C-alpha cells in the first residue's frame, strides 16, 4: 500500500509556558506580602527590574497578568499601607508562576477545515488542528495550530513563542431545567431548594442562596452535584489579538482538574446549512472521567458543555459531521472494547447505543475504537479506527459505513493502515500510533497521528487505494 509518511513533524517545546497564579496558604501569603511591603522604594524598583528582565519577554500582556495575580492577594495588604504601582507589580510577581504546557508531550492531533478559506489559490486548503499538550504532573491542556495544504504538502508556520489563557466569562446564567436534567439525586430536595432561586441564576447566586441553608454545603450530595454542573458548563474567550497557535485552553473546572484529553474536532453542518465546530474531549480529575463537548464558530470564543445520559460511559466519543435521519450520531467505545454507534435527538443527552463492530483480527483483539469523526465520501462514511493488539501495541485502520445507515459496514480493513515503526515506537507511552481526526484533500486522506504519546507526524494515502483494501 502506498501510504506515505510525510516529513513534517510537530514536536513538543518546553519553552512554551503560560503564566499562572501561585497559590500558597493564607498565613504564608500574609508573611510574604508583609515582607514585600516593608521593602524600600529603591529595593522594590531594583527587584522589579530583575523580574522584568527575566520574564517580561516570555509573555504577552505581562503586567496585566501579574496585576491580576496581585488582586487575588490584595486582601492581605496590612491596613494603612501605601501600595505604589511598582509594589503591586512586585507582589503580583511573587504570586505568579510559569507552567510549561508541552514539557512532557504534544500529541493526539485532530484536524478540520479552517473557518477562513479566503485568499487561497486553487487546490489549496487551510486547516486547524487541536493537540493535547502535557506538562508537569501529566496535566493535559488543549492547544491549536493552523496550516496550509499546498501541492499536496503540509505547510506549518513557525509556532509563536507566546501562549495565552482565555478569560472565563463570569456571571453566566443557568436555566433550572438545564441543571435538573444533569443531576442524579432525587428531585424532591432539588425542587425544594431551587424554589428560592429565579428560573435563571448564576453560580454566585447559587452560592449565596445555599450559604444560608442548613446542611447544604460541601458534605451534601445534592449541593456537590449542582456545583459540578455549574462549574463544568462554562464559556471562555481569547483576546482577539492573539494568534490561534497562542491560545491554550487549560483546565479550570474540578471535573477536568488533571486534564482535558484527546479533543476530536468536527466541522458540523446545522439544519439550516450553517456550520460550527464541535470537539468531544475527556475531562479527567485524577479519579473519574467524563465526556464533554467544546463548541465554537471561530476558535476564539468557546462554550464547554457536559454530555449526560445512560450511554455516556467511556472515553473516545466522536460526533458525525451532520445529523442522519434527523438524529445526532456518535461513534463510541462504551464498554472499552467494542465499537458502537449512539443516536439522539438531543446533542447533550445520549441514551441509545448499537453495536457496530467487535475485534476480529489479531492486531485488534484487545480493543477497537475511533480515531476521530467519520468523513463523508461518495462511497460512504470513512471511519478511521484505532486498534490494540499484543504488548498493548496500538495501530490505525479504517472502515466504510453506509451513508444513509451508518450501522451497516460496507467494508473494513483486515490489516492495519499505520503501525508504529522503529522511529515511532519509543516515547512517553511506547508502541502507540493514534489520531483524533483526519481530513480529505484532493482525493487524498490526510492523517495527523501521534507517535507514542510524545509528538506528531502526518501520513497520506489516496482514497481510491484505501477503499480498494477494504473487504
Tab-separated table of C-alpha atoms in Angstrom:
chain	number	residue	atom	x	y	z
A	1	UNK	CA	0.000	0.000	0.000
A	2	UNK	CA	1.359	3.443	-0.929
A	3	UNK	CA	0.725	5.090	2.422
A	4	UNK	CA	3.248	7.914	2.624
A	5	UNK	CA	4.630	9.271	5.864
A	6	UNK	CA	5.286	12.977	5.331
A	7	UNK	CA	8.439	14.693	6.551
A	8	UNK	CA	6.669	17.376	8.591
A	9	UNK	CA	6.596	16.781	12.347
A	10	UNK	CA	5.109	18.571	15.356
A	11	UNK	CA	7.410	18.331	18.369
A	12	UNK	CA	6.879	19.472	21.970
A	13	UNK	CA	8.655	22.646	23.046
A	14	UNK	CA	9.318	23.106	26.762
A	15	UNK	CA	9.892	26.837	26.197
A	16	UNK	CA	6.167	27.391	25.615
A	17	UNK	CA	4.891	28.496	29.008
A	18	UNK	CA	1.769	30.013	30.475
A	19	UNK	CA	1.660	32.313	33.489
A	20	UNK	CA	-0.445	31.149	36.440
A	21	UNK	CA	-1.381	32.254	39.930
A	22	UNK	CA	0.985	30.776	42.529
A	23	UNK	CA	-1.245	29.923	45.477
A	24	UNK	CA	0.085	29.254	48.984
A	25	UNK	CA	-1.707	29.022	52.325
A	26	UNK	CA	-3.133	32.211	53.897
A	27	UNK	CA	-0.542	32.590	56.660
A	28	UNK	CA	2.331	32.212	54.242
A	29	UNK	CA	0.668	34.654	51.855
A	30	UNK	CA	0.359	37.207	54.630
A	31	UNK	CA	4.014	36.864	55.636
A	32	UNK	CA	5.275	37.212	52.063
A	33	UNK	CA	3.096	40.269	51.388
A	34	UNK	CA	4.309	41.957	54.590
A	35	UNK	CA	7.934	41.326	53.636
A	36	UNK	CA	7.443	42.931	50.229
A	37	UNK	CA	5.545	45.913	51.705
A	38	UNK	CA	8.434	46.534	54.115
A	39	UNK	CA	10.971	46.974	51.312
A	40	UNK	CA	12.181	50.451	50.423
A	41	UNK	CA	11.060	52.047	47.172
A	42	UNK	CA	14.620	51.643	45.885
A	43	UNK	CA	14.658	47.897	46.666
A	44	UNK	CA	11.205	47.475	45.155
A	45	UNK	CA	12.378	49.113	41.940
A	46	UNK	CA	15.550	47.003	41.806
A	47	UNK	CA	13.691	43.716	42.329
A	48	UNK	CA	11.023	44.630	39.786
A	49	UNK	CA	13.730	45.395	37.209
A	50	UNK	CA	15.083	41.873	37.737
A	51	UNK	CA	11.616	40.386	37.322
A	52	UNK	CA	11.029	42.208	34.057
A	53	UNK	CA	14.444	41.366	32.628
A	54	UNK	CA	13.913	37.655	33.307
A	55	UNK	CA	10.231	37.200	32.454
A	56	UNK	CA	8.681	40.122	30.565
A	57	UNK	CA	9.790	38.952	27.113
A	58	UNK	CA	8.279	35.484	27.696
A	59	UNK	CA	4.679	36.668	27.988
A	60	UNK	CA	2.282	38.960	26.181
A	61	UNK	CA	0.352	41.374	28.419
A	62	UNK	CA	2.895	40.677	31.166
A	63	UNK	CA	1.967	43.476	33.568
A	64	UNK	CA	-1.753	42.880	33.111
A	65	UNK	CA	-1.364	39.246	34.173
A	66	UNK	CA	0.735	39.867	37.276
A	67	UNK	CA	-1.542	42.711	38.340
A	68	UNK	CA	-4.443	40.253	38.127
A	69	UNK	CA	-2.497	37.962	40.479
A	70	UNK	CA	-1.892	40.887	42.817
A	71	UNK	CA	-5.670	41.426	43.003
A	72	UNK	CA	-6.062	37.866	44.303
A	73	UNK	CA	-3.900	38.643	47.377
A	74	UNK	CA	-4.784	42.313	47.839
A	75	UNK	CA	-6.809	41.445	50.931
A	76	UNK	CA	-3.590	40.538	52.751
A	77	UNK	CA	-2.157	44.075	52.484
A	78	UNK	CA	-1.693	45.493	56.036
A	79	UNK	CA	-4.217	48.218	56.819
A	80	UNK	CA	-2.912	51.714	56.117
A	81	UNK	CA	-0.046	50.563	53.875
A	82	UNK	CA	0.888	52.701	50.910
A	83	UNK	CA	0.905	50.473	47.812
A	84	UNK	CA	2.502	52.007	44.741
A	85	UNK	CA	2.077	50.578	41.248
A	86	UNK	CA	5.579	49.090	41.463
A	87	UNK	CA	4.725	47.357	44.749
A	88	UNK	CA	1.577	45.928	43.194
A	89	UNK	CA	3.589	44.554	40.281
A	90	UNK	CA	6.222	43.014	42.553
A	91	UNK	CA	3.615	41.433	44.820
A	92	UNK	CA	1.896	40.037	41.736
A	93	UNK	CA	5.217	38.625	40.525
A	94	UNK	CA	5.775	36.728	43.772
A	95	UNK	CA	2.356	35.138	43.392
A	96	UNK	CA	2.908	34.140	39.765
A	97	UNK	CA	4.477	31.043	38.259
A	98	UNK	CA	5.201	29.583	34.853
A	99	UNK	CA	3.859	26.238	33.649
A	100	UNK	CA	5.464	24.514	30.652
A	101	UNK	CA	2.437	23.110	28.856
A	102	UNK	CA	4.401	20.847	26.462
A	103	UNK	CA	7.174	19.761	28.831
A	104	UNK	CA	6.185	16.081	28.629
A	105	UNK	CA	4.448	15.705	25.258
A	106	UNK	CA	2.420	17.179	22.405
A	107	UNK	CA	0.247	14.555	20.764
A	108	UNK	CA	-3.175	13.095	19.761
A	109	UNK	CA	-3.958	15.560	16.956
A	110	UNK	CA	-7.267	16.297	15.273
A	111	UNK	CA	-7.686	18.260	12.032
A	112	UNK	CA	-10.569	20.157	10.380
A	113	UNK	CA	-11.066	22.680	7.606
A	114	UNK	CA	-10.254	26.222	8.778
A	115	UNK	CA	-13.255	28.598	9.008
A	116	UNK	CA	-11.326	31.091	6.840
A	117	UNK	CA	-10.534	29.834	3.334
A	118	UNK	CA	-10.131	33.287	1.778
A	119	UNK	CA	-7.153	34.335	-0.343
A	120	UNK	CA	-6.128	30.824	-1.375
A	121	UNK	CA	-5.159	29.535	-4.781
A	122	UNK	CA	-6.986	26.692	-6.477
A	123	UNK	CA	-6.246	23.370	-4.825
A	124	UNK	CA	-5.079	24.925	-1.558
A	125	UNK	CA	-6.807	24.399	1.752
A	126	UNK	CA	-6.278	25.956	5.158
A	127	UNK	CA	-6.778	23.788	8.266
A	128	UNK	CA	-6.982	23.943	12.050
A	129	UNK	CA	-5.532	21.307	14.352
A	130	UNK	CA	-6.129	20.599	18.010
A	131	UNK	CA	-3.390	18.965	20.077
A	132	UNK	CA	-3.124	17.516	23.558
A	133	UNK	CA	-0.290	19.259	25.401
A	134	UNK	CA	1.014	17.572	28.557
A	135	UNK	CA	3.265	19.117	31.166
A	136	UNK	CA	4.272	18.731	34.801
A	137	UNK	CA	2.120	16.230	36.709
A	138	UNK	CA	0.792	14.782	33.422
A	139	UNK	CA	-1.696	17.647	33.303
A	140	UNK	CA	-3.215	17.952	29.833
A	141	UNK	CA	-4.490	21.077	28.099
A	142	UNK	CA	-5.731	21.901	24.592
A	143	UNK	CA	-3.592	23.704	22.023
A	144	UNK	CA	-4.199	24.683	18.407
A	145	UNK	CA	-2.215	25.016	15.197
A	146	UNK	CA	-3.168	26.239	11.757
A	147	UNK	CA	-1.585	25.333	8.474
A	148	UNK	CA	-1.954	25.001	4.726
A	149	UNK	CA	-2.168	22.088	2.319
A	150	UNK	CA	-0.438	23.232	-0.870
A	151	UNK	CA	0.515	20.961	-3.764
A	152	UNK	CA	-0.467	18.059	-1.504
A	153	UNK	CA	2.160	19.106	1.043
A	154	UNK	CA	1.565	20.176	4.650
A	155	UNK	CA	2.901	23.640	5.467
A	156	UNK	CA	3.032	24.690	9.117
A	157	UNK	CA	4.013	28.265	10.019
A	158	UNK	CA	6.607	28.801	12.737
A	159	UNK	CA	4.840	28.468	16.066
A	160	UNK	CA	4.617	31.574	18.245
A	161	UNK	CA	6.762	31.556	21.369
A	162	UNK	CA	3.855	33.028	23.354
A	163	UNK	CA	0.956	31.232	24.995
A	164	UNK	CA	-2.246	32.875	26.221
A	165	UNK	CA	-5.027	31.700	28.509
A	166	UNK	CA	-8.646	32.733	27.836
A	167	UNK	CA	-10.910	34.813	30.013
A	168	UNK	CA	-13.652	32.810	31.675
A	169	UNK	CA	-16.982	34.603	31.224
A	170	UNK	CA	-18.349	35.275	34.688
A	171	UNK	CA	-21.936	35.570	35.926
A	172	UNK	CA	-23.210	33.156	33.319
A	173	UNK	CA	-26.900	32.372	33.833
A	174	UNK	CA	-28.224	28.809	34.041
A	175	UNK	CA	-31.757	27.585	33.478
A	176	UNK	CA	-33.161	25.443	36.292
A	177	UNK	CA	-34.176	22.846	33.705
A	178	UNK	CA	-30.592	22.705	32.388
A	179	UNK	CA	-29.272	21.817	35.845
A	180	UNK	CA	-32.141	19.499	36.761
A	181	UNK	CA	-31.666	17.152	33.807
A	182	UNK	CA	-27.951	16.756	34.588
A	183	UNK	CA	-28.152	15.669	38.229
A	184	UNK	CA	-28.777	12.174	39.550
A	185	UNK	CA	-30.046	12.924	43.052
A	186	UNK	CA	-33.740	12.533	43.886
A	187	UNK	CA	-35.625	15.519	42.517
A	188	UNK	CA	-37.715	16.480	45.570
A	189	UNK	CA	-34.838	18.077	47.515
A	190	UNK	CA	-33.770	19.827	44.307
A	191	UNK	CA	-37.202	21.353	43.756
A	192	UNK	CA	-37.446	22.390	47.408
A	193	UNK	CA	-34.144	24.184	47.360
A	194	UNK	CA	-34.370	25.720	43.879
A	195	UNK	CA	-37.687	27.443	44.613
A	196	UNK	CA	-35.657	30.163	46.313
A	197	UNK	CA	-33.843	30.951	43.059
A	198	UNK	CA	-35.060	32.607	39.865
A	199	UNK	CA	-35.624	30.444	36.791
A	200	UNK	CA	-32.296	31.788	35.534
A	201	UNK	CA	-29.491	32.098	38.058
A	202	UNK	CA	-25.699	32.365	38.236
A	203	UNK	CA	-23.103	30.385	40.152
A	204	UNK	CA	-22.664	33.333	42.507
A	205	UNK	CA	-26.423	33.483	43.165
A	206	UNK	CA	-26.494	29.759	43.892
A	207	UNK	CA	-23.600	30.041	46.354
A	208	UNK	CA	-25.238	32.978	48.102
A	209	UNK	CA	-28.575	31.155	48.401
A	210	UNK	CA	-27.008	27.899	49.586
A	211	UNK	CA	-24.869	29.575	52.247
A	212	UNK	CA	-27.956	30.168	54.369
A	213	UNK	CA	-29.277	26.633	54.041
A	214	UNK	CA	-28.721	24.262	56.911
A	215	UNK	CA	-26.538	21.289	55.963
A	216	UNK	CA	-26.431	22.487	52.340
A	217	UNK	CA	-22.638	22.561	51.902
A	218	UNK	CA	-19.712	20.558	50.547
A	219	UNK	CA	-20.826	17.487	52.510
A	220	UNK	CA	-24.247	17.489	50.854
A	221	UNK	CA	-24.576	15.253	47.774
A	222	UNK	CA	-27.114	17.454	46.008
A	223	UNK	CA	-25.036	20.584	46.645
A	224	UNK	CA	-21.963	18.931	45.115
A	225	UNK	CA	-23.897	17.744	42.061
A	226	UNK	CA	-25.296	21.197	41.374
A	227	UNK	CA	-21.908	22.844	41.892
A	228	UNK	CA	-20.360	20.329	39.497
A	229	UNK	CA	-22.880	21.242	36.785
A	230	UNK	CA	-22.375	24.981	37.306
A	231	UNK	CA	-18.572	24.737	37.254
A	232	UNK	CA	-18.298	22.274	34.348
A	233	UNK	CA	-20.563	24.149	31.904
A	234	UNK	CA	-18.846	27.418	31.130
A	235	UNK	CA	-17.777	29.856	28.432
A	236	UNK	CA	-14.378	31.315	27.621
A	237	UNK	CA	-12.974	33.816	25.152
A	238	UNK	CA	-9.495	34.759	23.974
A	239	UNK	CA	-8.166	38.215	23.236
A	240	UNK	CA	-8.874	38.821	19.519
A	241	UNK	CA	-5.260	39.948	19.084
A	242	UNK	CA	-3.865	36.509	19.920
A	243	UNK	CA	-2.810	34.111	17.210
A	244	UNK	CA	-4.563	30.764	17.051
A	245	UNK	CA	-1.377	28.903	17.982
A	246	UNK	CA	-1.034	31.090	21.096
A	247	UNK	CA	-4.396	30.037	22.514
A	248	UNK	CA	-4.357	27.429	25.276
A	249	UNK	CA	-7.467	26.001	26.931
A	250	UNK	CA	-6.273	24.973	30.369
A	251	UNK	CA	-8.346	23.017	32.919
A	252	UNK	CA	-10.439	25.248	35.175
A	253	UNK	CA	-13.315	23.047	36.414
A	254	UNK	CA	-12.748	20.461	39.156
A	255	UNK	CA	-14.059	17.722	36.862
A	256	UNK	CA	-11.132	18.314	34.459
A	257	UNK	CA	-8.505	19.368	37.004
A	258	UNK	CA	-5.946	16.793	35.814
A	259	UNK	CA	-6.639	17.098	32.140
A	260	UNK	CA	-8.642	17.932	29.053
A	261	UNK	CA	-7.715	14.991	26.875
A	262	UNK	CA	-7.948	13.985	23.206
A	263	UNK	CA	-10.207	16.524	21.517
A	264	UNK	CA	-11.953	15.080	18.459
A	265	UNK	CA	-12.833	18.100	16.307
A	266	UNK	CA	-15.559	18.043	13.672
A	267	UNK	CA	-16.934	20.715	11.358
A	268	UNK	CA	-20.662	20.221	11.858
A	269	UNK	CA	-23.390	21.240	9.418
A	270	UNK	CA	-26.535	22.524	11.130
A	271	UNK	CA	-30.072	22.006	9.841
A	272	UNK	CA	-30.088	25.486	8.285
A	273	UNK	CA	-26.903	24.809	6.338
A	274	UNK	CA	-24.622	26.857	8.589
A	275	UNK	CA	-21.513	25.353	10.186
A	276	UNK	CA	-19.995	25.252	13.634
A	277	UNK	CA	-17.214	23.239	15.235
A	278	UNK	CA	-17.660	20.676	17.969
A	279	UNK	CA	-14.980	18.828	19.856
A	280	UNK	CA	-15.648	15.955	22.221
A	281	UNK	CA	-12.951	15.520	24.868
A	282	UNK	CA	-12.291	13.594	28.054
A	283	UNK	CA	-12.368	15.563	31.307
A	284	UNK	CA	-10.268	13.845	33.984
A	285	UNK	CA	-9.968	14.775	37.668
A	286	UNK	CA	-7.469	12.118	38.704
A	287	UNK	CA	-10.135	9.637	39.816
A	288	UNK	CA	-13.011	9.730	37.356
A	289	UNK	CA	-13.519	10.908	33.793
A	290	UNK	CA	-16.408	12.184	31.702
A	291	UNK	CA	-17.035	13.256	28.124
A	292	UNK	CA	-17.545	16.959	27.494
A	293	UNK	CA	-18.261	18.986	24.381
A	294	UNK	CA	-16.376	22.036	23.212
A	295	UNK	CA	-18.288	24.348	20.835
A	296	UNK	CA	-17.078	27.256	18.689
A	297	UNK	CA	-17.533	29.003	15.353
A	298	UNK	CA	-14.278	30.992	15.283
A	299	UNK	CA	-11.819	29.266	17.679
A	300	UNK	CA	-11.763	32.423	19.784
A	301	UNK	CA	-14.951	32.030	21.790
A	302	UNK	CA	-15.828	28.620	23.198
A	303	UNK	CA	-18.673	27.001	25.114
A	304	UNK	CA	-17.965	23.914	27.208
A	305	UNK	CA	-20.887	21.596	27.931
A	306	UNK	CA	-21.231	18.271	29.734
A	307	UNK	CA	-22.798	15.304	27.973
A	308	UNK	CA	-25.162	13.156	30.003
A	309	UNK	CA	-27.444	10.151	29.701
A	310	UNK	CA	-27.207	6.421	30.348
A	311	UNK	CA	-24.763	5.790	27.470
A	312	UNK	CA	-22.125	8.374	28.389
A	313	UNK	CA	-19.889	5.660	29.795
A	314	UNK	CA	-16.416	5.723	28.267
A	315	UNK	CA	-13.799	7.814	26.519
A	316	UNK	CA	-13.248	8.385	22.811
A	317	UNK	CA	-16.605	9.600	21.518
A	318	UNK	CA	-16.708	11.267	18.101
A	319	UNK	CA	-19.635	13.123	16.550
A	320	UNK	CA	-20.735	12.606	12.933
A	321	UNK	CA	-20.481	15.887	10.953
A	322	UNK	CA	-24.241	16.172	10.373
A	323	UNK	CA	-27.496	14.664	11.539
A	324	UNK	CA	-28.620	11.417	9.924
A	325	UNK	CA	-32.382	10.955	9.531
A	326	UNK	CA	-32.948	13.805	11.957
A	327	UNK	CA	-30.706	12.464	14.718
A	328	UNK	CA	-27.264	13.266	16.031
A	329	UNK	CA	-24.926	10.281	15.796
A	330	UNK	CA	-21.791	9.469	17.769
A	331	UNK	CA	-19.297	6.667	17.304
A	332	UNK	CA	-18.126	5.431	20.691
A	333	UNK	CA	-16.480	2.657	22.685
A	334	UNK	CA	-18.982	2.337	25.520
A	335	UNK	CA	-17.571	-0.838	27.047
A	336	UNK	CA	-13.888	-0.057	26.480
A	337	UNK	CA	-13.540	-2.885	23.940
A	338	UNK	CA	-16.017	-2.713	21.055
A	339	UNK	CA	-17.102	-0.042	18.591
A	340	UNK	CA	-20.646	1.359	18.946
A	341	UNK	CA	-22.963	3.906	17.398
A	342	UNK	CA	-25.115	6.170	19.557
A	343	UNK	CA	-28.207	8.093	18.421
A	344	UNK	CA	-30.038	11.043	19.976
A	345	UNK	CA	-32.469	13.851	19.222
A	346	UNK	CA	-30.625	15.929	21.833
A	347	UNK	CA	-26.977	16.842	21.289
A	348	UNK	CA	-26.219	16.609	25.014
A	349	UNK	CA	-28.342	13.650	26.176
A	350	UNK	CA	-27.435	10.128	24.997
A	351	UNK	CA	-29.395	7.015	25.971
A	352	UNK	CA	-29.371	4.766	22.877
A	353	UNK	CA	-26.494	2.670	21.510
A	354	UNK	CA	-25.978	-0.080	18.914
A	355	UNK	CA	-23.006	-2.377	18.476
A	356	UNK	CA	-21.140	-1.622	15.245
A	357	UNK	CA	-18.018	-3.765	15.286
A	358	UNK	CA	-16.212	-6.261	17.516
A	359	UNK	CA	-12.494	-7.059	17.314
A	360	UNK	CA	-11.905	-9.933	14.899
A	361	UNK	CA	-8.354	-9.543	13.598
A	362	UNK	CA	-5.184	-10.278	15.627
A	363	UNK	CA	-3.976	-6.656	15.558
A	364	UNK	CA	-7.234	-5.566	17.253
A	365	UNK	CA	-8.063	-8.430	19.629
A	366	UNK	CA	-7.714	-6.233	22.727
A	367	UNK	CA	-9.933	-3.305	21.655
A	368	UNK	CA	-11.146	-1.126	18.794
A	369	UNK	CA	-12.299	2.485	18.789
A	370	UNK	CA	-12.491	5.512	16.531
A	371	UNK	CA	-9.686	7.846	15.505
A	372	UNK	CA	-11.977	10.834	15.215
A	373	UNK	CA	-15.208	11.770	13.497
A	374	UNK	CA	-16.290	9.929	10.328
A	375	UNK	CA	-15.673	11.642	6.992
A	376	UNK	CA	-18.467	11.686	4.406
A	377	UNK	CA	-17.409	10.491	0.938
A	378	UNK	CA	-19.337	9.491	-2.183
A	379	UNK	CA	-18.754	5.858	-1.228
A	380	UNK	CA	-19.884	6.138	2.389
A	381	UNK	CA	-18.741	7.306	5.804
A	382	UNK	CA	-15.000	6.768	6.126
A	383	UNK	CA	-14.272	5.901	9.764
A	384	UNK	CA	-10.631	5.831	10.795
A	385	UNK	CA	-10.182	3.454	13.721
A	386	UNK	CA	-7.599	2.576	16.333
A	387	UNK	CA	-6.892	-0.955	17.484
A	388	UNK	CA	-4.883	-2.560	20.273
A	389	UNK	CA	-3.142	-5.924	19.945
A	390	UNK	CA	-0.337	-7.746	21.725
A	391	UNK	CA	2.008	-5.802	24.043
A	392	UNK	CA	-0.615	-3.008	24.115
A	393	UNK	CA	0.514	-2.125	20.606
A	394	UNK	CA	-1.732	0.498	19.005
A	395	UNK	CA	-2.322	0.754	15.278
A	396	UNK	CA	-4.605	2.717	12.932
A	397	UNK	CA	-7.031	1.131	10.470
A	398	UNK	CA	-10.239	2.065	8.612
A	399	UNK	CA	-13.753	1.016	7.673
A	400	UNK	CA	-16.538	2.310	5.441
A	401	UNK	CA	-20.133	2.782	6.631
A	402	UNK	CA	-23.324	3.296	4.643
A	403	UNK	CA	-24.156	6.983	4.177
A	404	UNK	CA	-27.860	6.551	4.968
A	405	UNK	CA	-27.490	3.869	7.634
A	406	UNK	CA	-24.063	4.033	9.302
A	407	UNK	CA	-24.833	0.893	11.315
A	408	UNK	CA	-24.167	-1.012	8.055
A	409	UNK	CA	-20.484	-1.706	7.410
A	410	UNK	CA	-19.741	-1.623	3.673
A	411	UNK	CA	-16.123	-2.654	4.093
A	412	UNK	CA	-13.264	-2.805	6.584
A	413	UNK	CA	-9.552	-3.478	6.538
A	414	UNK	CA	-8.224	-6.812	7.780
A	415	UNK	CA	-4.803	-5.271	8.390
A	416	UNK	CA	-3.511	-2.100	9.968
A	417	UNK	CA	-3.108	1.047	7.891
A	418	UNK	CA	-0.443	2.569	10.167
A	419	UNK	CA	1.638	0.674	12.710
A	420	UNK	CA	4.404	2.165	14.877
A	421	UNK	CA	7.727	1.758	13.072
A	422	UNK	CA	11.138	1.858	14.730
A	423	UNK	CA	11.269	5.661	14.609
A	424	UNK	CA	7.809	5.996	16.199
A	425	UNK	CA	7.615	3.323	18.871
A	426	UNK	CA	9.724	4.991	21.587
A	427	UNK	CA	8.193	7.706	23.742
A	428	UNK	CA	6.115	8.569	26.778
A	429	UNK	CA	3.851	5.560	26.038
A	430	UNK	CA	5.740	3.126	23.749
A	431	UNK	CA	4.340	1.283	20.732
A	432	UNK	CA	1.451	3.667	20.005
A	433	UNK	CA	0.200	5.456	16.906
A	434	UNK	CA	-3.059	7.330	17.415
A	435	UNK	CA	-5.161	10.039	15.817
A	436	UNK	CA	-8.192	12.068	16.875
A	437	UNK	CA	-9.269	13.193	13.409
A	438	UNK	CA	-8.330	13.199	9.715
A	439	UNK	CA	-9.412	15.118	6.623
A	440	UNK	CA	-9.693	14.652	2.844
A	441	UNK	CA	-7.892	16.896	0.365
A	442	UNK	CA	-7.717	16.355	-3.426
A	443	UNK	CA	-8.953	12.766	-3.074
A	444	UNK	CA	-6.209	12.005	-0.556
A	445	UNK	CA	-6.738	11.169	3.085
A	446	UNK	CA	-4.506	13.243	5.379
A	447	UNK	CA	-3.945	11.596	8.763
A	448	UNK	CA	-2.144	13.502	11.527
A	449	UNK	CA	-1.087	10.975	14.124
A	450	UNK	CA	0.643	10.831	17.482
A	451	UNK	CA	3.812	8.826	17.917
A	452	UNK	CA	3.990	7.035	21.282
A	453	UNK	CA	2.147	9.834	23.093
A	454	UNK	CA	5.088	12.184	22.566
A	455	UNK	CA	4.955	14.044	19.233
A	456	UNK	CA	3.077	14.079	15.923
A	457	UNK	CA	3.587	13.153	12.304
A	458	UNK	CA	1.443	13.062	9.151
A	459	UNK	CA	0.540	10.357	6.652
A	460	UNK	CA	-1.201	10.494	3.281
A	461	UNK	CA	-2.931	7.880	1.120
A	462	UNK	CA	-5.153	8.115	-1.990
A	463	UNK	CA	-8.785	7.416	-1.111
A	464	UNK	CA	-9.310	5.018	-4.019
A	465	UNK	CA	-6.417	2.866	-2.883
A	466	UNK	CA	-7.640	2.889	0.709
A	467	UNK	CA	-11.131	1.793	-0.339
A	468	UNK	CA	-9.673	-0.960	-2.518
A	469	UNK	CA	-8.077	-2.531	0.574
A	470	UNK	CA	-11.425	-2.959	2.321
A	471	UNK	CA	-13.371	-6.209	2.295
